[in-house]
Amino acid sequence: MNNAAKASNKQDDIAIQLIGMHKWYGEFHVLRDINLTVNRGERIVVCGPSGSGKSTMIRCINRLEEHQQGQIIVDGIELTNDVKKIDEIRREVGMVFQHFNLFPHLTVLENCTLAPIWVRKTPKKEAEATAMQFLERVKIPEQAHKYPGQLSGGQQQRVAIARSLCMNPRIMLFDEPTSALDPEMISEVLDTMISLAEDGMTMICVTHEMGFAKTVADRVIFMDGGEIIEQAPPQEFFENPQSERTQLFLSQILHNA
Amino acid sequence: MAIVKTERHPELPPPVSQTGVIGWLRQNLFSNWWNTILTLVSLYVVWEAMSALIGYTIINANFAGTTREDCTGTGACWVFIKARFGQNMYGFYPEAERWRINVGYVLGAVGLFLVLSDVIKDKKWPAVFLFVVYPILCYFLFYGGFGLPKVETSEWGGLFLTLVLASVSIFVALPLGIVLALGRRSDMPVVRMVCVGFIELIRGVPLITVLFMASVMLPLFLPEGMNFDKLIRALVGMSLFSAAYMAEVIRGGLQAIPKGQMEAAKSLGLGYWQAMGLIILPQALKISIPAIVNTFIGLFKDTTLVIIIGLLDLLSVIKSGTTDKNWLGLATEGYVFVAAVFWVFCFGMSRYSIWLENKLHTGHKR
């Protein structure tokens, strides 16, 4: 509710904007002149060969990685060294990781309520009620009092999604959410993500699930060597890729699929 | 041709020869003629040693009486320990005031039990009592004040002094060690350098040197007339020494936590201290429990080194007892007694750490 009010006040259709962004790891130039605008409610899939900088790019958006040049504007706030602004952005941007990164010493429910209680100062009862709602939404309310180590990979990743949603984020980042899962568990996580997309969540998803990209994405972005090589709506992207590198990449992954 | 299994294999109990007492004995002790011989020889050696030990300490030992002459049996002369029991336990603490120490023990035991055991779920108040109220209370109780006559620390001694040294050092070393460990991993160069310098300096010298420095060198550097109590100097020395070790133990635990944990905490909007206190440290301390308790046990035994700066802990009191002309030649009894007391405390800590590890285990049990 709070979020909706903010959105209408701002009258702002742009969720994320990367302008001429560069990043180096020491001497190594990992991200080169990234320009990307994500509108509110847009679903973006980022793909590309490994080491192309996809993960690094989305990790810059919530400042898990620092960029050295250019601008990143999230939700109307520019990312600088200002810790307050970083925290403000992190509260609004949820992230789901390849290896789930659930907190193993806390139960599923505690995983979900920790940030609302400590960051948003939500009363415990209320936070638990919200958490149960989201656990129901990802279809594992019965696991609420188990520890992450007792769940399957697919269940853990769904808990991780619920944990992010409990903070009521306006943007969700997914960093290869299905890459560490056994094949039979991928679809349960993808289904959760699809239902999230249908609700109009702004999403950036780094994934190799081309089926997901075709059904959900508004735009597919192809990265290679730290650059955005091509961006297009999925149909155009898959049927008529423009650049040679995109064609090569697609032929390689679709050959295997 | 395809082979298809249509029926589920029934669940069977494990083979009998591998379960139960007899199965275990067979498998582990009498699996072949060579192991059988080894088992029998070992049993014989254990029997000989144990019967000698029990004979000396219990069966042939002397418990009754008050003087050396009452020790007529061939075994240990526990009369020696008994006759000097007050001194062994409290040093030269005035006899009329020893109830204060006992009150301190009882309160401490209750506080420890409430905090360490599972009897109470919400441990906030017991923890406040044990870590805030109790130390202040103990200061006045043991040292004096509020109508209680003053007892100088030079009169403290025996097991009492050992426990004071050990518990104060443990109490200071753990939090200080955590701070040093975090400092050593800090992004701020000055903080990191100070922490590394402190840890490496303290770890690089023997505890005896630290104690000597604290008791002999420190007064030379202090202005005329300013003088710390000898016990306090020893406490500071031991606390800093064990804090340096503790810092490295905890740093090991911190390094074992995957980077993703901090990233997940940050991505949820938690600040550094929240992430550390709620996510990283609980896990790091949990995996460090065996090493932390190991350091505690080492520290507990290292308290005996204060003998060299003239503090009369349990070992020194017993040792001075063996040179008493009424009790000459009873050093063995003294050392066996000291060993037994230390063993009880250290074994207790070790069992508690095992219990705690099991309690905090949250994954699948193997």
Coordinates of C-alpha atoms in Angstrom, one line a residue:
Chain A
M1 CA 0.0 0.0 0.0
N2 CA 2.8 2.3 1.0
N3 CA 4.6 1.4 -2.2
A4 CA 1.6 2.1 -4.4
A5 CA 1.2 5.5 -2.8
K6 CA 4.8 6.3 -3.4
A7 CA 4.6 5.3 -7.0
S8 CA 1.6 7.4 -7.7
N9 CA 3.2 10.4 -6.0
K10 CA 6.3 10.2 -8.1
Q11 CA 4.5 9.7 -11.4
D12 CA 7.7 8.0 -12.5
D13 CA 7.7 5.2 -15.0
I14 CA 11.3 4.4 -14.9
A15 CA 12.4 1.9 -12.3
I16 CA 16.1 1.5 -13.1
Q17 CA 18.4 3.5 -15.2
L18 CA 22.0 2.7 -15.9
I19 CA 23.8 5.4 -17.8
G20 CA 27.3 4.9 -19.2
M21 CA 28.3 2.6 -16.4
H22 CA 31.7 1.1 -16.2
K23 CA 33.3 -1.3 -13.7
W24 CA 36.7 -2.7 -13.1
Y25 CA 38.0 -5.5 -11.0
G26 CA 41.5 -4.2 -10.4
E27 CA 42.9 -3.8 -13.9
F28 CA 40.2 -5.9 -15.5
H29 CA 37.5 -3.9 -17.3
V30 CA 34.4 -6.1 -16.5
L31 CA 31.5 -3.8 -17.5
R32 CA 31.9 -1.4 -20.4
D33 CA 29.6 1.5 -21.0
I34 CA 26.3 -0.2 -19.9
N35 CA 23.2 1.8 -20.8
L36 CA 19.9 0.3 -19.8
T37 CA 16.5 1.7 -18.8
V38 CA 14.0 -0.5 -17.1
N39 CA 10.4 0.7 -16.9
R40 CA 8.2 0.0 -14.0
G41 CA 6.5 -3.4 -14.4
E42 CA 8.9 -4.4 -17.1
R43 CA 10.3 -8.0 -17.1
I44 CA 13.8 -8.3 -18.4
V45 CA 15.8 -11.4 -19.0
V46 CA 19.6 -11.1 -19.2
C47 CA 21.5 -13.9 -20.9
G48 CA 24.9 -14.4 -22.2
P49 CA 28.0 -16.7 -21.9
S50 CA 29.6 -17.1 -18.5
G51 CA 31.9 -14.4 -17.6
S52 CA 30.0 -11.9 -19.7
G53 CA 29.2 -9.7 -16.7
K54 CA 25.5 -10.4 -16.4
S55 CA 25.6 -11.1 -12.7
T56 CA 28.0 -8.3 -12.0
M57 CA 25.7 -5.9 -13.7
I58 CA 22.6 -6.8 -11.6
R59 CA 24.7 -6.9 -8.5
C60 CA 25.7 -3.3 -9.1
I61 CA 22.0 -2.3 -9.0
N62 CA 21.8 -3.0 -5.3
R63 CA 25.4 -2.1 -4.7
L64 CA 26.7 -5.6 -3.9
E65 CA 29.3 -4.5 -6.4
E66 CA 30.6 -0.9 -6.7
H67 CA 30.7 0.7 -10.1
Q68 CA 33.5 3.2 -10.9
Q69 CA 32.0 5.3 -13.6
G70 CA 28.6 6.4 -14.9
Q71 CA 25.3 6.6 -13.1
I72 CA 22.9 4.1 -11.6
I73 CA 19.5 5.4 -10.7
V74 CA 17.2 3.1 -8.9
D75 CA 13.7 4.2 -8.0
G76 CA 14.7 7.8 -8.6
I77 CA 17.6 7.6 -6.2
E78 CA 21.2 7.7 -7.5
L79 CA 23.6 5.2 -6.1
T80 CA 26.6 6.9 -4.5
N81 CA 28.8 6.2 -1.6
D82 CA 26.1 7.5 0.7
V83 CA 25.3 4.6 3.0
K84 CA 21.8 5.9 3.7
K85 CA 20.8 5.9 0.0
I86 CA 22.3 2.5 -0.5
D87 CA 20.2 1.1 2.4
E88 CA 17.2 2.9 1.1
I89 CA 17.6 1.2 -2.3
R90 CA 18.3 -2.2 -0.8
R91 CA 15.1 -2.0 1.1
E92 CA 13.2 -1.5 -2.2
V93 CA 15.1 -4.0 -4.3
G94 CA 14.8 -7.7 -3.6
M95 CA 17.4 -10.2 -4.7
V96 CA 17.3 -13.9 -5.2
F97 CA 20.7 -15.7 -5.5
Q98 CA 21.9 -18.7 -7.4
H99 CA 22.8 -20.5 -4.1
F100 CA 19.7 -19.3 -2.2
N101 CA 21.8 -17.9 0.6
L102 CA 19.2 -18.6 3.2
F103 CA 20.3 -18.2 6.8
P104 CA 20.9 -21.7 8.0
H105 CA 20.7 -21.0 11.7
L106 CA 17.2 -19.5 11.5
T107 CA 13.9 -21.3 10.6
V108 CA 12.1 -20.6 7.4
L109 CA 9.7 -18.2 9.1
E110 CA 12.6 -16.4 10.9
N111 CA 14.4 -16.1 7.6
C112 CA 11.3 -14.3 6.3
T113 CA 10.6 -12.1 9.3
L114 CA 14.2 -11.0 10.1
A115 CA 14.5 -8.1 7.7
P116 CA 10.9 -6.7 8.2
I117 CA 11.4 -6.8 12.0
W118 CA 14.9 -5.3 12.1
V119 CA 14.9 -3.1 9.0
R120 CA 11.3 -2.0 8.6
K121 CA 10.6 -2.2 12.4
T122 CA 7.4 -4.2 11.7
P123 CA 5.9 -5.7 14.9
K124 CA 6.7 -9.4 15.1
K125 CA 3.1 -10.6 14.9
E126 CA 2.5 -8.6 11.8
A127 CA 5.7 -9.7 10.2
E128 CA 4.9 -13.3 10.8
A129 CA 1.4 -12.9 9.3
T130 CA 2.9 -11.4 6.2
A131 CA 5.6 -14.0 6.0
M132 CA 3.0 -16.8 6.2
Q133 CA 1.1 -15.1 3.4
F134 CA 4.1 -15.2 1.1
L135 CA 5.0 -18.7 2.2
E136 CA 1.6 -19.7 1.1
R137 CA 2.0 -17.9 -2.1
V138 CA 5.2 -19.9 -2.9
K139 CA 3.3 -23.0 -1.7
I140 CA 5.3 -24.1 1.3
P141 CA 3.5 -22.7 4.4
E142 CA 3.9 -26.2 6.1
Q143 CA 7.7 -25.8 6.1
A144 CA 7.6 -22.6 8.1
H145 CA 9.1 -24.0 11.2
K146 CA 11.8 -26.1 9.6
Y147 CA 15.4 -25.1 9.0
P148 CA 16.7 -24.4 5.5
G149 CA 19.0 -27.5 5.7
Q150 CA 15.9 -29.7 5.9
L151 CA 14.4 -28.5 2.6
S152 CA 15.1 -29.5 -1.0
G153 CA 16.8 -27.0 -3.3
G154 CA 13.6 -26.0 -5.0
Q155 CA 11.9 -25.4 -1.7
Q156 CA 14.9 -23.4 -0.4
Q157 CA 14.8 -21.2 -3.5
R158 CA 11.1 -20.6 -3.0
V159 CA 11.7 -19.6 0.6
A160 CA 14.4 -17.2 -0.7
I161 CA 11.9 -15.6 -3.0
A162 CA 9.3 -15.3 -0.2
R163 CA 12.0 -13.8 2.1
S164 CA 12.6 -11.1 -0.5
L165 CA 8.9 -10.5 -1.0
C166 CA 8.4 -9.9 2.7
M167 CA 10.2 -6.6 2.4
N168 CA 7.6 -5.5 -0.1
P169 CA 10.2 -4.7 -2.8
R170 CA 9.3 -2.7 -5.9
I171 CA 11.9 -4.4 -8.0
M172 CA 13.2 -8.0 -7.9
L173 CA 16.6 -9.1 -9.2
F174 CA 17.2 -12.8 -9.9
D175 CA 20.7 -14.0 -10.3
E176 CA 20.5 -17.4 -12.0
P177 CA 17.9 -18.6 -9.6
T178 CA 17.6 -22.1 -11.2
S179 CA 21.2 -22.8 -12.0
A180 CA 22.0 -24.7 -8.8
L181 CA 18.8 -26.8 -8.8
D182 CA 18.2 -30.4 -9.8
P183 CA 16.3 -30.5 -13.1
E184 CA 13.0 -31.7 -11.5
M185 CA 12.9 -28.7 -9.2
I186 CA 13.4 -26.0 -11.8
S187 CA 9.8 -25.7 -12.8
E188 CA 8.5 -25.1 -9.3
V189 CA 10.8 -22.1 -9.0
L190 CA 10.0 -20.8 -12.5
D191 CA 6.2 -21.1 -11.8
T192 CA 6.7 -18.9 -8.7
M193 CA 8.6 -16.4 -10.8
I194 CA 6.0 -16.4 -13.5
S195 CA 3.2 -15.8 -11.0
L196 CA 5.2 -12.9 -9.7
A197 CA 5.7 -11.5 -13.1
E198 CA 1.9 -11.8 -13.8
D199 CA 1.3 -9.5 -10.8
G200 CA 3.3 -6.8 -12.4
M201 CA 6.5 -6.9 -10.5
T202 CA 9.5 -5.2 -12.1
M203 CA 12.0 -7.9 -12.6
I204 CA 15.5 -8.4 -14.0
C205 CA 16.4 -12.0 -14.3
V206 CA 19.7 -13.4 -15.2
T207 CA 18.9 -16.9 -16.5
H208 CA 19.6 -19.6 -19.0
E209 CA 16.0 -20.7 -19.0
M210 CA 15.1 -19.7 -22.6
G211 CA 11.6 -21.0 -22.1
F212 CA 11.0 -18.6 -19.3
A213 CA 12.4 -15.8 -21.3
K214 CA 10.0 -16.6 -24.2
T215 CA 6.9 -16.7 -22.0
V216 CA 7.6 -14.0 -19.5
A217 CA 10.1 -11.4 -20.7
D218 CA 9.2 -8.1 -22.2
R219 CA 12.7 -7.7 -23.4
V220 CA 15.7 -10.0 -23.6
I221 CA 19.2 -8.6 -23.2
F222 CA 22.3 -10.4 -24.5
M223 CA 25.6 -9.6 -22.9
D224 CA 29.1 -10.7 -23.9
G225 CA 32.5 -9.5 -22.8
G226 CA 31.1 -7.0 -20.4
E227 CA 28.9 -5.2 -22.9
I228 CA 25.2 -5.2 -23.8
I229 CA 25.3 -6.6 -27.4
E230 CA 21.7 -6.8 -28.2
Q231 CA 18.3 -6.1 -26.7
A232 CA 15.0 -7.0 -28.2
P233 CA 11.6 -8.4 -27.4
P234 CA 11.8 -12.2 -27.0
Q235 CA 10.2 -13.2 -30.3
E236 CA 12.5 -10.9 -32.3
F237 CA 15.5 -11.9 -30.2
F238 CA 15.0 -15.7 -30.7
E239 CA 13.8 -15.6 -34.3
N240 CA 15.9 -12.9 -35.8
P241 CA 19.0 -12.2 -33.7
Q242 CA 20.9 -9.3 -35.3
S243 CA 24.5 -9.7 -34.1
E244 CA 26.8 -12.6 -34.9
R245 CA 27.7 -13.2 -31.3
T246 CA 24.0 -13.5 -30.3
Q247 CA 23.5 -16.0 -33.2
L248 CA 26.4 -18.1 -32.1
F249 CA 25.3 -18.1 -28.4
L250 CA 21.7 -19.0 -29.3
S251 CA 22.8 -21.8 -31.6
Q252 CA 25.0 -23.2 -28.8
I253 CA 22.3 -23.2 -26.1
L254 CA 19.4 -24.1 -28.3
H255 CA 21.4 -27.0 -29.7
N256 CA 21.6 -28.5 -26.3
A257 CA 18.0 -27.8 -25.3
Chain B
M1 CA 15.0 -56.2 -23.6
A2 CA 13.9 -53.8 -20.9
I3 CA 13.9 -54.9 -17.3
V4 CA 11.2 -53.4 -15.1
K5 CA 10.9 -53.8 -11.4
T6 CA 7.2 -53.9 -10.4
E7 CA 7.4 -54.7 -6.7
R8 CA 9.0 -52.7 -3.9
H9 CA 11.7 -54.6 -2.0
P10 CA 10.5 -55.1 1.6
E11 CA 12.3 -53.3 4.4
L12 CA 14.5 -55.7 6.3
P13 CA 16.2 -55.3 9.7
P14 CA 20.1 -55.2 9.6
P15 CA 22.0 -58.5 10.0
V16 CA 22.0 -59.6 13.7
S17 CA 25.8 -60.1 13.9
Q18 CA 26.3 -56.3 13.4
T19 CA 23.9 -55.0 16.1
G20 CA 23.7 -55.3 19.8
V21 CA 26.4 -55.7 22.4
I22 CA 27.6 -59.0 21.1
G23 CA 27.7 -57.9 17.5
W24 CA 29.7 -54.8 18.5
L25 CA 32.1 -56.8 20.6
R26 CA 32.6 -59.3 17.8
Q27 CA 33.2 -56.7 15.2
N28 CA 35.4 -54.4 17.1
L29 CA 37.3 -56.4 19.7
F30 CA 37.3 -60.0 18.7
S31 CA 37.2 -60.0 14.9
N32 CA 40.2 -62.3 14.5
W33 CA 42.8 -64.1 16.7
W34 CA 45.3 -61.2 16.6
N35 CA 42.7 -58.6 17.7
T36 CA 41.5 -61.0 20.4
I37 CA 45.1 -61.2 21.8
L38 CA 45.4 -57.3 21.7
T39 CA 42.1 -57.0 23.4
L40 CA 43.1 -59.3 26.2
V41 CA 46.5 -57.7 26.7
S42 CA 44.9 -54.2 26.8
L43 CA 42.3 -55.3 29.3
Y44 CA 45.1 -56.7 31.5
V45 CA 47.1 -53.4 31.3
V46 CA 44.0 -51.3 32.1
W47 CA 43.1 -53.6 35.0
E48 CA 46.6 -53.3 36.5
A49 CA 46.8 -49.5 36.1
M50 CA 43.3 -49.0 37.4
S51 CA 43.7 -51.2 40.5
A52 CA 46.9 -49.5 41.4
L53 CA 45.3 -46.0 41.0
I54 CA 42.1 -47.0 42.9
G55 CA 44.2 -48.7 45.6
Y56 CA 46.3 -45.6 46.1
T57 CA 43.5 -43.0 45.9
I58 CA 40.7 -44.8 47.6
I59 CA 41.1 -48.3 49.0
N60 CA 44.4 -47.9 50.9
A61 CA 44.1 -44.1 51.4
N62 CA 43.8 -42.4 54.7
F63 CA 40.8 -40.1 55.1
A64 CA 40.3 -39.8 58.9
G65 CA 42.4 -37.8 61.3
T66 CA 44.0 -34.4 61.5
T67 CA 47.8 -34.8 61.5
R68 CA 50.5 -36.5 59.5
E69 CA 50.6 -39.3 62.1
D70 CA 47.1 -40.4 61.3
C71 CA 48.3 -41.5 57.9
T72 CA 49.2 -45.1 58.5
G73 CA 47.9 -46.8 55.4
T74 CA 50.0 -47.4 52.3
G75 CA 47.9 -45.2 50.1
A76 CA 47.4 -41.5 49.7
C77 CA 47.3 -39.2 52.8
W78 CA 44.1 -37.1 52.1
V79 CA 44.3 -35.8 55.6
F80 CA 46.8 -33.4 54.2
I81 CA 44.3 -31.9 51.8
K82 CA 41.5 -32.0 54.4
A83 CA 43.5 -30.3 57.2
R84 CA 44.4 -27.4 55.0
F85 CA 41.1 -27.4 53.1
G86 CA 40.1 -23.9 54.0
Q87 CA 43.4 -22.5 52.7
N88 CA 43.2 -24.6 49.6
M89 CA 39.8 -23.2 48.8
Y90 CA 40.1 -19.6 49.9
G91 CA 43.7 -18.8 50.5
F92 CA 44.2 -16.3 53.4
Y93 CA 40.7 -14.9 53.1
P94 CA 39.7 -14.3 56.7
E95 CA 37.7 -17.3 57.9
A96 CA 34.9 -15.1 59.3
E97 CA 34.4 -13.6 55.8
R98 CA 34.4 -16.8 53.7
W99 CA 30.7 -16.9 53.6
R100 CA 30.9 -14.0 51.1
I101 CA 32.7 -16.2 48.6
N102 CA 30.2 -19.0 49.1
V103 CA 27.4 -16.6 48.4
G104 CA 29.2 -15.4 45.3
Y105 CA 29.6 -19.1 44.2
V106 CA 25.9 -19.8 44.7
L107 CA 24.8 -16.7 42.8
G108 CA 27.2 -17.4 40.0
A109 CA 26.1 -21.0 39.7
V110 CA 22.5 -20.0 39.5
G111 CA 23.2 -17.3 37.0
L112 CA 25.4 -19.7 34.9
F113 CA 22.8 -22.4 35.0
L114 CA 20.0 -20.1 33.9
V115 CA 22.0 -18.7 31.0
L116 CA 23.6 -21.9 29.8
S117 CA 20.9 -24.4 30.2
D118 CA 17.5 -24.7 28.5
V119 CA 15.3 -24.2 31.5
I120 CA 14.3 -20.7 30.6
K121 CA 13.5 -19.8 27.0
D122 CA 13.9 -16.0 27.2
K123 CA 17.4 -15.5 28.6
K124 CA 17.4 -11.7 28.5
W125 CA 17.1 -11.1 32.3
P126 CA 19.4 -14.0 33.4
A127 CA 22.0 -12.7 31.0
V128 CA 21.7 -9.1 32.3
F129 CA 22.1 -10.5 35.8
L130 CA 25.1 -12.7 35.0
F131 CA 27.0 -10.2 32.7
V132 CA 26.1 -6.9 34.3
V133 CA 24.8 -7.2 37.9
Y134 CA 26.8 -10.2 39.0
P135 CA 30.3 -8.8 38.3
I136 CA 29.5 -5.6 40.2
L137 CA 28.0 -7.6 43.0
C138 CA 31.0 -9.8 43.1
Y139 CA 33.4 -6.8 43.3
F140 CA 31.7 -5.5 46.5
L141 CA 31.1 -9.0 47.9
F142 CA 34.7 -10.2 47.5
Y143 CA 36.6 -7.0 47.9
G144 CA 34.3 -5.2 50.4
G145 CA 32.1 -2.1 50.6
F146 CA 28.6 -1.4 51.6
G147 CA 29.3 -2.3 55.2
L148 CA 31.3 -5.4 54.3
P149 CA 34.9 -5.2 55.7
K150 CA 37.6 -4.8 53.1
V151 CA 39.6 -7.9 52.2
E152 CA 42.8 -7.0 50.3
T153 CA 43.5 -9.1 47.1
S154 CA 46.8 -10.2 48.6
E155 CA 44.7 -12.3 51.0
W156 CA 42.8 -14.0 48.1
G157 CA 43.9 -17.4 47.2
G158 CA 43.4 -21.0 46.5
L159 CA 40.6 -22.3 44.2
F160 CA 38.8 -19.0 44.8
L161 CA 41.6 -17.1 43.1
T162 CA 41.9 -19.6 40.3
L163 CA 38.2 -19.2 39.6
V164 CA 38.4 -15.4 39.7
L165 CA 41.3 -15.4 37.3
A166 CA 39.7 -17.8 34.9
S167 CA 36.2 -16.3 34.9
V168 CA 37.3 -12.7 34.6
S169 CA 39.7 -13.6 31.7
I170 CA 37.0 -15.6 29.9
F171 CA 34.5 -12.9 30.5
V172 CA 36.7 -10.3 29.0
A173 CA 38.5 -12.4 26.3
L174 CA 35.4 -13.5 24.4
P175 CA 33.9 -10.1 23.6
L176 CA 37.3 -8.5 23.1
G177 CA 38.3 -11.3 20.8
I178 CA 35.2 -10.8 18.7
V179 CA 36.0 -7.1 18.4
L180 CA 39.6 -7.8 17.4
A181 CA 38.5 -10.5 14.9
L182 CA 36.1 -8.1 13.2
G183 CA 38.7 -5.4 13.3
R184 CA 41.2 -7.6 11.6
R185 CA 38.8 -8.2 8.8
S186 CA 37.7 -4.5 8.6
D187 CA 38.0 -2.4 5.4
M188 CA 39.4 0.5 7.4
P189 CA 43.2 0.3 7.2
V190 CA 44.0 1.9 10.6
V191 CA 41.6 -0.3 12.5
R192 CA 42.9 -3.4 10.7
M193 CA 46.5 -2.4 11.4
V194 CA 45.9 -1.8 15.1
C195 CA 44.1 -5.2 15.5
V196 CA 46.7 -7.1 13.6
G197 CA 49.5 -5.4 15.5
F198 CA 47.9 -6.2 18.9
I199 CA 47.1 -9.8 18.0
E200 CA 50.5 -10.6 16.6
L201 CA 52.4 -8.8 19.4
I202 CA 50.6 -10.6 22.2
R203 CA 50.5 -14.0 20.4
G204 CA 54.2 -13.7 19.8
V205 CA 55.3 -13.7 23.4
P206 CA 54.8 -16.4 26.1
L207 CA 52.2 -15.8 28.8
I208 CA 54.8 -15.8 31.5
T209 CA 56.5 -12.8 29.8
V210 CA 53.2 -11.0 29.6
L211 CA 52.6 -11.6 33.3
F212 CA 56.2 -10.5 34.2
M213 CA 55.7 -7.4 32.1
A214 CA 52.4 -6.6 33.8
S215 CA 53.8 -7.1 37.3
V216 CA 57.4 -5.9 37.1
M217 CA 57.8 -3.6 34.1
L218 CA 54.4 -1.8 34.2
P219 CA 55.0 -0.1 37.6
L220 CA 58.3 1.3 36.2
F221 CA 56.5 3.1 33.5
L222 CA 53.7 4.4 35.6
P223 CA 54.1 7.8 37.5
E224 CA 55.2 7.7 41.1
G225 CA 52.5 6.8 43.5
M226 CA 50.2 5.4 40.8
N227 CA 50.0 1.7 41.5
F228 CA 47.5 -0.9 40.3
D229 CA 46.7 -3.9 42.4
K230 CA 48.8 -6.9 41.5
L231 CA 45.7 -9.1 40.9
I232 CA 44.3 -6.5 38.5
R233 CA 47.6 -6.4 36.6
A234 CA 47.5 -10.2 36.3
L235 CA 43.9 -10.1 35.2
V236 CA 44.6 -7.5 32.5
G237 CA 47.6 -9.5 31.3
M238 CA 45.7 -12.8 31.1
S239 CA 42.6 -11.2 29.5
L240 CA 44.6 -9.5 26.8
F241 CA 46.6 -12.6 26.1
S242 CA 43.6 -14.9 25.7
A243 CA 41.7 -12.2 23.7
A244 CA 44.4 -12.4 21.1
Y245 CA 44.0 -16.1 20.8
M246 CA 40.3 -15.8 20.9
A247 CA 40.4 -13.3 18.0
E248 CA 42.2 -15.8 15.8
V249 CA 39.8 -18.6 16.7
I250 CA 36.8 -16.4 15.9
R251 CA 38.4 -15.1 12.7
G252 CA 38.7 -18.7 11.6
G253 CA 34.9 -19.1 12.2
L254 CA 34.2 -15.9 10.3
Q255 CA 36.2 -17.1 7.3
A256 CA 34.1 -20.2 7.1
I257 CA 30.9 -18.3 6.6
P258 CA 30.1 -18.1 2.8
K259 CA 30.2 -14.7 1.3
G260 CA 26.6 -15.1 0.2
Q261 CA 25.4 -14.8 3.7
M262 CA 26.6 -11.2 4.0
E263 CA 25.3 -10.5 0.5
A264 CA 21.9 -11.8 1.3
A265 CA 21.8 -9.8 4.6
K266 CA 22.9 -6.6 2.7
S267 CA 20.4 -7.2 -0.1
L268 CA 17.6 -7.3 2.5
G269 CA 18.7 -3.9 3.8
L270 CA 20.5 -4.9 7.0
G271 CA 23.3 -2.7 8.1
Y272 CA 26.8 -3.9 8.9
W273 CA 26.2 -4.4 12.7
Q274 CA 22.8 -5.9 12.2
A275 CA 24.2 -8.4 9.6
M276 CA 27.1 -9.2 11.8
G277 CA 25.1 -9.6 15.0
L278 CA 22.1 -11.4 13.5
I279 CA 23.5 -13.4 10.6
I280 CA 27.3 -13.8 10.6
L281 CA 28.4 -14.0 14.2
P282 CA 25.8 -16.5 15.4
Q283 CA 27.0 -18.9 12.7
A284 CA 30.7 -18.1 13.1
L285 CA 30.6 -18.5 16.8
K286 CA 28.6 -21.8 16.5
I287 CA 31.2 -23.4 14.3
S288 CA 34.0 -22.0 16.5
I289 CA 32.5 -23.6 19.7
P290 CA 35.1 -26.4 19.9
A291 CA 38.0 -24.1 19.4
I292 CA 36.6 -21.4 21.7
V293 CA 36.1 -24.0 24.5
N294 CA 39.6 -25.3 23.7
T295 CA 40.9 -21.8 24.4
F296 CA 38.9 -21.5 27.5
I297 CA 40.2 -24.8 28.8
G298 CA 43.8 -23.7 28.0
L299 CA 43.2 -20.4 29.7
F300 CA 41.8 -22.1 32.8
K301 CA 44.9 -24.1 33.2
D302 CA 47.2 -21.2 32.4
T303 CA 45.9 -19.4 35.4
T304 CA 48.4 -21.5 37.4
L305 CA 51.2 -19.4 35.8
V306 CA 50.4 -16.6 38.2
I307 CA 52.5 -18.4 40.7
I308 CA 55.5 -16.7 39.2
I309 CA 54.3 -13.2 40.1
G310 CA 53.4 -14.3 43.6
L311 CA 49.7 -14.8 43.5
L312 CA 48.5 -17.8 45.5
D313 CA 46.2 -19.7 43.2
L314 CA 45.2 -23.3 43.9
L315 CA 48.4 -24.8 42.7
S316 CA 50.6 -22.4 44.6
V317 CA 48.7 -22.9 47.8
I318 CA 49.0 -26.7 47.6
K319 CA 52.7 -26.3 46.6
S320 CA 53.4 -24.2 49.7
G321 CA 51.5 -26.7 51.7
T322 CA 53.9 -29.5 50.7
T323 CA 56.8 -27.5 52.1
D324 CA 55.1 -27.1 55.5
K325 CA 57.3 -29.0 57.9
N326 CA 54.3 -30.8 59.4
W327 CA 53.4 -32.3 56.0
L328 CA 56.6 -32.9 54.2
G329 CA 56.7 -35.6 51.6
L330 CA 53.1 -35.3 50.5
A331 CA 53.7 -33.6 47.2
T332 CA 52.0 -36.5 45.2
E333 CA 48.8 -36.1 47.1
G334 CA 48.8 -32.4 46.5
Y335 CA 49.4 -32.7 42.8
V336 CA 46.8 -35.5 42.4
F337 CA 44.3 -33.3 44.1
V338 CA 45.1 -30.3 42.0
A339 CA 44.9 -32.4 38.8
A340 CA 41.5 -33.8 39.9
V341 CA 40.1 -30.3 40.6
F342 CA 41.3 -29.0 37.2
W343 CA 40.0 -32.1 35.4
V344 CA 36.5 -31.7 36.8
F345 CA 36.3 -28.1 35.6
C346 CA 37.8 -28.7 32.2
F347 CA 35.8 -31.8 31.6
G348 CA 32.7 -29.9 32.5
M349 CA 33.5 -27.2 30.0
S350 CA 34.2 -29.9 27.3
R351 CA 30.9 -31.7 27.9
Y352 CA 29.0 -28.5 27.9
S353 CA 30.4 -27.6 24.5
I354 CA 29.4 -30.9 23.1
W355 CA 25.9 -30.5 24.4
L356 CA 25.7 -26.9 23.0
E357 CA 26.9 -28.1 19.5
N358 CA 24.2 -30.7 19.4
K359 CA 21.6 -28.2 20.5
L360 CA 22.5 -25.7 17.9
H361 CA 22.7 -28.2 15.1
T362 CA 20.0 -27.3 12.5
G363 CA 20.7 -29.3 9.4
H364 CA 20.2 -33.0 8.7
K365 CA 21.7 -35.3 11.3
R366 CA 24.0 -37.9 9.9

